[in-house]
mmCIF file of N, CA and C in Angstrom:
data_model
loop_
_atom_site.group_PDB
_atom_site.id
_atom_site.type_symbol
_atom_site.label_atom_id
_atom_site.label_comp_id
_atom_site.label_asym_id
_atom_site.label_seq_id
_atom_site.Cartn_x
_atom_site.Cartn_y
_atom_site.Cartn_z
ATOM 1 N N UNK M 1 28.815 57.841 31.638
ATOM 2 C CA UNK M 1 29.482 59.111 31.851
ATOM 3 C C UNK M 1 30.964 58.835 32.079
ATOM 4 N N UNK M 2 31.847 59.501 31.430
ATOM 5 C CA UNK M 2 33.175 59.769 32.048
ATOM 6 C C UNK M 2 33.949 60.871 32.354
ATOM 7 N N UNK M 3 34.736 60.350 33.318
ATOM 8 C CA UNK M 3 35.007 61.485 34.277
ATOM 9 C C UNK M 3 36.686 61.819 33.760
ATOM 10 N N UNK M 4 37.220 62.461 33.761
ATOM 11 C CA UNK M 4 38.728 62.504 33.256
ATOM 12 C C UNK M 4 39.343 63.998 34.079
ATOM 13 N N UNK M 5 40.263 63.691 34.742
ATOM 14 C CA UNK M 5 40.998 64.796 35.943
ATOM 15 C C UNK M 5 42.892 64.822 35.078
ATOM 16 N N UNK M 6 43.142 65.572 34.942
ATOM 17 C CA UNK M 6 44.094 66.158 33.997
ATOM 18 C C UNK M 6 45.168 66.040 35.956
ATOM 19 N N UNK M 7 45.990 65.353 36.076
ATOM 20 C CA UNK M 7 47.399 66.002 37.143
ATOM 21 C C UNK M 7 48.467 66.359 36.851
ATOM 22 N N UNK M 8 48.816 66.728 35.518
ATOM 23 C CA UNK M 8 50.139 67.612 35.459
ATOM 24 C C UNK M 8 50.211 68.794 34.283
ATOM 25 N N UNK M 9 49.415 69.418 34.478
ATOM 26 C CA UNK M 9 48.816 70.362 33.823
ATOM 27 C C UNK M 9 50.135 71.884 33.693
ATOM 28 N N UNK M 10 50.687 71.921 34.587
ATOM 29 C CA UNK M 10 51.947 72.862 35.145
ATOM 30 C C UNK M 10 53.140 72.129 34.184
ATOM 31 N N UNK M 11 53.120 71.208 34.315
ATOM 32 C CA UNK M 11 54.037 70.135 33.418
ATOM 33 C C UNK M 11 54.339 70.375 31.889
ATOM 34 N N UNK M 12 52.681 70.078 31.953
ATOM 35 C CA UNK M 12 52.682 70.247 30.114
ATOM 36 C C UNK M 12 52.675 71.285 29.626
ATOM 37 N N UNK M 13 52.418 72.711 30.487
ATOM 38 C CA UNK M 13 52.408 74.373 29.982
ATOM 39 C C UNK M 13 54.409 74.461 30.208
ATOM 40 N N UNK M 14 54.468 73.848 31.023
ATOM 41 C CA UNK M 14 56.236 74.245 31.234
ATOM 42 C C UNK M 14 57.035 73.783 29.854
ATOM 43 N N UNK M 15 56.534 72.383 29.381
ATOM 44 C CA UNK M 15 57.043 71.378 28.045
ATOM 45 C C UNK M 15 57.108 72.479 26.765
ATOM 46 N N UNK M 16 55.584 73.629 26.902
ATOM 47 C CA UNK M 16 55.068 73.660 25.329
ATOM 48 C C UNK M 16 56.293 75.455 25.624
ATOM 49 N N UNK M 17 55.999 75.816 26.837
ATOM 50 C CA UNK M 17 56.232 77.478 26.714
ATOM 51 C C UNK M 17 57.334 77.513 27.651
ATOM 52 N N UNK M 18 58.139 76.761 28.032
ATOM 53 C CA UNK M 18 59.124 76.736 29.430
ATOM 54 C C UNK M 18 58.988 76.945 30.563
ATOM 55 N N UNK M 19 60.009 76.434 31.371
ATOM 56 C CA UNK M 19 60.270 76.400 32.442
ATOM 57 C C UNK M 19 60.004 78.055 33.288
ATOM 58 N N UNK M 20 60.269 78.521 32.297
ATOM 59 C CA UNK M 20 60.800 79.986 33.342
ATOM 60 C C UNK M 20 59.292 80.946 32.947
ATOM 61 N N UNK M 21 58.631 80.973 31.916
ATOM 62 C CA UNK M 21 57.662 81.289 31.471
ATOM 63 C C UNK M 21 56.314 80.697 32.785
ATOM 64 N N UNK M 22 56.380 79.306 32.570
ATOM 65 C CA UNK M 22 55.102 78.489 33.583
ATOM 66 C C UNK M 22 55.191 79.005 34.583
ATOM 67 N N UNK M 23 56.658 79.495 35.300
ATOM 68 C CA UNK M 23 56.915 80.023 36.931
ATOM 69 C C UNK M 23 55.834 80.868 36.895
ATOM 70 N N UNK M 24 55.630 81.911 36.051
ATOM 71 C CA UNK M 24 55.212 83.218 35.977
ATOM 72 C C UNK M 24 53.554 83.544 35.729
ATOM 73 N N UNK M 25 52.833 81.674 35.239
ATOM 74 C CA UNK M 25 51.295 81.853 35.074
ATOM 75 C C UNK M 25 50.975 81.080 36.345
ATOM 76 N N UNK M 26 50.341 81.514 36.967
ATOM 77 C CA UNK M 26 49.280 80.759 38.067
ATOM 78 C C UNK M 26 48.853 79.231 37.498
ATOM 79 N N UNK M 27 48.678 78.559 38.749
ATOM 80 C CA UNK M 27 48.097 77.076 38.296
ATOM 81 C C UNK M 27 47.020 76.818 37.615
ATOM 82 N N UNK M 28 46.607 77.958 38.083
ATOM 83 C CA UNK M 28 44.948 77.479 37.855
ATOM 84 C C UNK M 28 44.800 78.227 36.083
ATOM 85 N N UNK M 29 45.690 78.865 35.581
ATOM 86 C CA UNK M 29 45.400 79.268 34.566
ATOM 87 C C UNK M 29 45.878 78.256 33.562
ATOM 88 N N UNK M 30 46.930 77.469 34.259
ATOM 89 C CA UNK M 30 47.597 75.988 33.361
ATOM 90 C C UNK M 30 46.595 75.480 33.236
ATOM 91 N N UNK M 31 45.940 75.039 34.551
ATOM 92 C CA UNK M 31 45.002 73.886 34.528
ATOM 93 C C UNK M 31 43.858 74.353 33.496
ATOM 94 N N UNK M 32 43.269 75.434 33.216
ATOM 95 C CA UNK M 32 41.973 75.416 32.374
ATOM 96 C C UNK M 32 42.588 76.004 31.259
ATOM 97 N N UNK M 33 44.082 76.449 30.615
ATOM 98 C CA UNK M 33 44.388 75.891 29.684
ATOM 99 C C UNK M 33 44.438 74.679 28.775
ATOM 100 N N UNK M 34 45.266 73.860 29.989
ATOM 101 C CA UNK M 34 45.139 72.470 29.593
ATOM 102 C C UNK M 34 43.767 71.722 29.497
ATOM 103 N N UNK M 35 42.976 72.152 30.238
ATOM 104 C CA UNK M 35 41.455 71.960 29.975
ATOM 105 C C UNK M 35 40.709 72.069 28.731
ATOM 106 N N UNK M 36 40.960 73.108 28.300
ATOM 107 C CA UNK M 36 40.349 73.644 27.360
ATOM 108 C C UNK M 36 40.967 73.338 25.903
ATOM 109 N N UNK M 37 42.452 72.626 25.981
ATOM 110 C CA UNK M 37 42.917 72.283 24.631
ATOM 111 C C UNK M 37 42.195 70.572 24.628
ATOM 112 N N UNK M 38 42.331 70.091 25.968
ATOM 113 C CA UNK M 38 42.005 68.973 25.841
ATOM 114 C C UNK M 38 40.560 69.060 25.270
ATOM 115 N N UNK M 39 39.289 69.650 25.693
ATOM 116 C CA UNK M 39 38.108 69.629 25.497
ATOM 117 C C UNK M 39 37.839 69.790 23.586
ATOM 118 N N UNK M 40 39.084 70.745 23.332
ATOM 119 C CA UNK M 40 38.669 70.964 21.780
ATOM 120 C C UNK M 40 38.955 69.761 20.961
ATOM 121 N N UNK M 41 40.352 69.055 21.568
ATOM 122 C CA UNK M 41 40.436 68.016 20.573
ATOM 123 C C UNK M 41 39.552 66.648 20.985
ATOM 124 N N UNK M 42 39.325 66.364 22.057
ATOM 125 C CA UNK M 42 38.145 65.318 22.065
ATOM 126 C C UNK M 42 37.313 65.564 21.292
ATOM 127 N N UNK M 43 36.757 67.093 21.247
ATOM 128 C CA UNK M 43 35.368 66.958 20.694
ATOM 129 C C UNK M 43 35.718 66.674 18.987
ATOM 130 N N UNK M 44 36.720 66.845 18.737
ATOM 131 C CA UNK M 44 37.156 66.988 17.483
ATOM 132 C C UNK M 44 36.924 65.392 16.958
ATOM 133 N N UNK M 45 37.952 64.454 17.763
ATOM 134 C CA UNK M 45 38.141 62.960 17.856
ATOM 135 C C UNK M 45 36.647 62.642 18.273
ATOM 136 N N UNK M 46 36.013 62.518 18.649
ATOM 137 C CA UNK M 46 34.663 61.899 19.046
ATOM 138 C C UNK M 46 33.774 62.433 17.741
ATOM 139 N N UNK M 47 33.723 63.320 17.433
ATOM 140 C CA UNK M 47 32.704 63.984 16.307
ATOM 141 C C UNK M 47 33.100 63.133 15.429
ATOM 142 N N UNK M 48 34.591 63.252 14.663
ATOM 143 C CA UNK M 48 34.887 61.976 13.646
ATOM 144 C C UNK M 48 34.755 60.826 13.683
ATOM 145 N N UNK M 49 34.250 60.622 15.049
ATOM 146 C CA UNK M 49 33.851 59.346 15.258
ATOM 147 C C UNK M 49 32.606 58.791 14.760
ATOM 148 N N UNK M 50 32.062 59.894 14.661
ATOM 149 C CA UNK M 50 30.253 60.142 14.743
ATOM 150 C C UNK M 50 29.702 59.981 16.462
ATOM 151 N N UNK M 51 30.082 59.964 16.915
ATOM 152 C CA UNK M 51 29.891 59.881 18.729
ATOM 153 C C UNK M 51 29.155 61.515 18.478
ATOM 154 N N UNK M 52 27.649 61.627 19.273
ATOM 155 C CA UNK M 52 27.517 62.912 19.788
ATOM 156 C C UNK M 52 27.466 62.781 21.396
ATOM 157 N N UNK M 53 26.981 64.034 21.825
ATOM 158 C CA UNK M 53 26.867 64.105 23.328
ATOM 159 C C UNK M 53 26.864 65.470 23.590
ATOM 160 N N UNK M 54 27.409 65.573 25.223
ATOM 161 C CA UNK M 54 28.093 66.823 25.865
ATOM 162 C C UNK M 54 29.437 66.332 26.567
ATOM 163 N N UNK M 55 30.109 67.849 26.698
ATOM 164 C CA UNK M 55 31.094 67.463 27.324
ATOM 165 C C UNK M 55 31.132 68.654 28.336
ATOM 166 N N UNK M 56 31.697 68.741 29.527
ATOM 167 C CA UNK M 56 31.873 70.060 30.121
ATOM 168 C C UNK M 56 33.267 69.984 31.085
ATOM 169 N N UNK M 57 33.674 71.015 31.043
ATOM 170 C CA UNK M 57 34.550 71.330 32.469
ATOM 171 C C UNK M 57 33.937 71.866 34.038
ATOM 172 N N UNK M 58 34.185 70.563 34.319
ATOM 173 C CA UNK M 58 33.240 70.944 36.202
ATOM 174 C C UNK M 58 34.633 71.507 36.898
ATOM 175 N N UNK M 59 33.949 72.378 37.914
ATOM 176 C CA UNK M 59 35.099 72.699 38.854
ATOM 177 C C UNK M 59 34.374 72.368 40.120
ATOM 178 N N UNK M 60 34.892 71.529 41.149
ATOM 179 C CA UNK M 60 34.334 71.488 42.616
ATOM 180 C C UNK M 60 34.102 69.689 42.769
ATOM 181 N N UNK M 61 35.007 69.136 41.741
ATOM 182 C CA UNK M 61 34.639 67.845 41.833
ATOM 183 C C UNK M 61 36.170 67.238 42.058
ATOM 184 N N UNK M 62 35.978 65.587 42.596
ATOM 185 C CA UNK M 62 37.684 65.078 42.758
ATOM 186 C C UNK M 62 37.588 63.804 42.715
ATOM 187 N N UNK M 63 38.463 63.353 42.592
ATOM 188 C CA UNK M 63 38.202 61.695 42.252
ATOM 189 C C UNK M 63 39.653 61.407 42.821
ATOM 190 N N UNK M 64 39.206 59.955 44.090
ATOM 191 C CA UNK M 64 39.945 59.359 44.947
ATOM 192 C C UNK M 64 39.715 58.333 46.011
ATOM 193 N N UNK M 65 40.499 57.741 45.521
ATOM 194 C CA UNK M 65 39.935 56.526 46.358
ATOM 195 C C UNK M 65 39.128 55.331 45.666
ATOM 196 N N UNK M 66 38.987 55.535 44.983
ATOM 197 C CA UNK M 66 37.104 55.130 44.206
ATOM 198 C C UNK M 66 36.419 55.979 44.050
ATOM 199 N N UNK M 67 36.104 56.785 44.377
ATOM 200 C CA UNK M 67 34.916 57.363 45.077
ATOM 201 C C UNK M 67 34.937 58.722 44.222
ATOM 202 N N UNK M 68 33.744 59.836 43.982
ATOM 203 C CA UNK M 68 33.541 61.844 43.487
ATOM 204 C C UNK M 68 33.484 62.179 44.719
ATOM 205 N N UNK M 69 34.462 63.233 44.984
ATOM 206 C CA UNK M 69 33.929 63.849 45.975
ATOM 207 C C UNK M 69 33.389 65.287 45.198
ATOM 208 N N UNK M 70 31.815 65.837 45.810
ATOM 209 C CA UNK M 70 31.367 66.954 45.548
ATOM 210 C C UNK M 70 31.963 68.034 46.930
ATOM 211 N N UNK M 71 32.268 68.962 45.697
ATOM 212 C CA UNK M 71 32.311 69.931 46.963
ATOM 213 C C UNK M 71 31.470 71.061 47.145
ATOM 214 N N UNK M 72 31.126 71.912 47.741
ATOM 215 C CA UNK M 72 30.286 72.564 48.361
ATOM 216 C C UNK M 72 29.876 73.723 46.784
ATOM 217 N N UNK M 73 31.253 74.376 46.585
ATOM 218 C CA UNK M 73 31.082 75.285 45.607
ATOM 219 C C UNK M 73 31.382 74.697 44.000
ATOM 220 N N UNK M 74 30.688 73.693 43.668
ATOM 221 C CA UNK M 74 31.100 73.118 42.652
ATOM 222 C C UNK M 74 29.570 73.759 41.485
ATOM 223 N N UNK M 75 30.810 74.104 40.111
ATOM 224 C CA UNK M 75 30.071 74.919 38.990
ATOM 225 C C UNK M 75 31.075 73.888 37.649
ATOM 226 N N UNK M 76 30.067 74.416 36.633
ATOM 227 C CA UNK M 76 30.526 73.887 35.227
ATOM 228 C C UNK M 76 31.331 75.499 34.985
ATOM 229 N N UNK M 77 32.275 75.182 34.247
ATOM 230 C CA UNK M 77 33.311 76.240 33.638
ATOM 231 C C UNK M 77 33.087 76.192 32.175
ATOM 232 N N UNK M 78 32.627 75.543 31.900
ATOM 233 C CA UNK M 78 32.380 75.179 30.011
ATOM 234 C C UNK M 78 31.811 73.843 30.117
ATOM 235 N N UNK M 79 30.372 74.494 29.046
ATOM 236 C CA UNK M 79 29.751 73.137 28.286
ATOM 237 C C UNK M 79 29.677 73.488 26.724
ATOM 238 N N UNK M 80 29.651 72.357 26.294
ATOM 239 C CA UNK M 80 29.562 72.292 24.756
ATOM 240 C C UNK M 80 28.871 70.875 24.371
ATOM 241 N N UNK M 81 28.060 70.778 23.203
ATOM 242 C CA UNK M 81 27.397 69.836 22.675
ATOM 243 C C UNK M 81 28.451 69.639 21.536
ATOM 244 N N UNK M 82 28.529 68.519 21.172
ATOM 245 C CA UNK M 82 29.026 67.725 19.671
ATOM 246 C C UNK M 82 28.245 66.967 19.208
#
C-alpha cells in the first residue's frame, strides 16, 4: 500500500490561478482539488503501465513521525478502480 499526503496544495492552486484568486478559495477546496487532479493522472500513469488496483482519497488520516495517525472521524472522499 502507499500512502501519499500532498503539503502545498494552496501553493500549487496560487501557481496555476494566482495569488489573489487562491486568497479567495478555502483550503480545503485547494486541497481536494489538488487531490483530485493528482488521483486522475496517476490513474492515467499506472493504467499505461498495465498496473491495476484501487486508489482512494481518505480524509482523517496523517503521517508523522513514522507512524498513521487515525483519527476519530476518518472517511474515504473518492474511490476508483484502474
Amino acid at each position: 500500500m502507499i500512502v501519499l499526503k500532498i503539503t502545498n496544495a494552496s501553493e500549487v492552486v496560487a501557481s496555476k490561478v494566482g495569488k489573489f484568486l487562491e486568497r479567495l478559495t478555502p483550503d480545503s477546496f485547494d486541497q481536494s482539488t489538488v487531490e483530485d487532479i493528482v488521483i486522475k493522472k496517476l490513474i492515467e500513469n499506472l493504467g499505461a503501465e498495465g498496473l491495476q488496483g484501487e486508489v482512494a482519497v481518505v480524509h482523517g488520516l496523517d503521517i508523522g513521525n513514522g507512524s498513521i495517525l487515525v483519527r476519530d472521524h476518518m472517511h474515504v472522499r473518492r474511490h476508483q478502480t484502474f
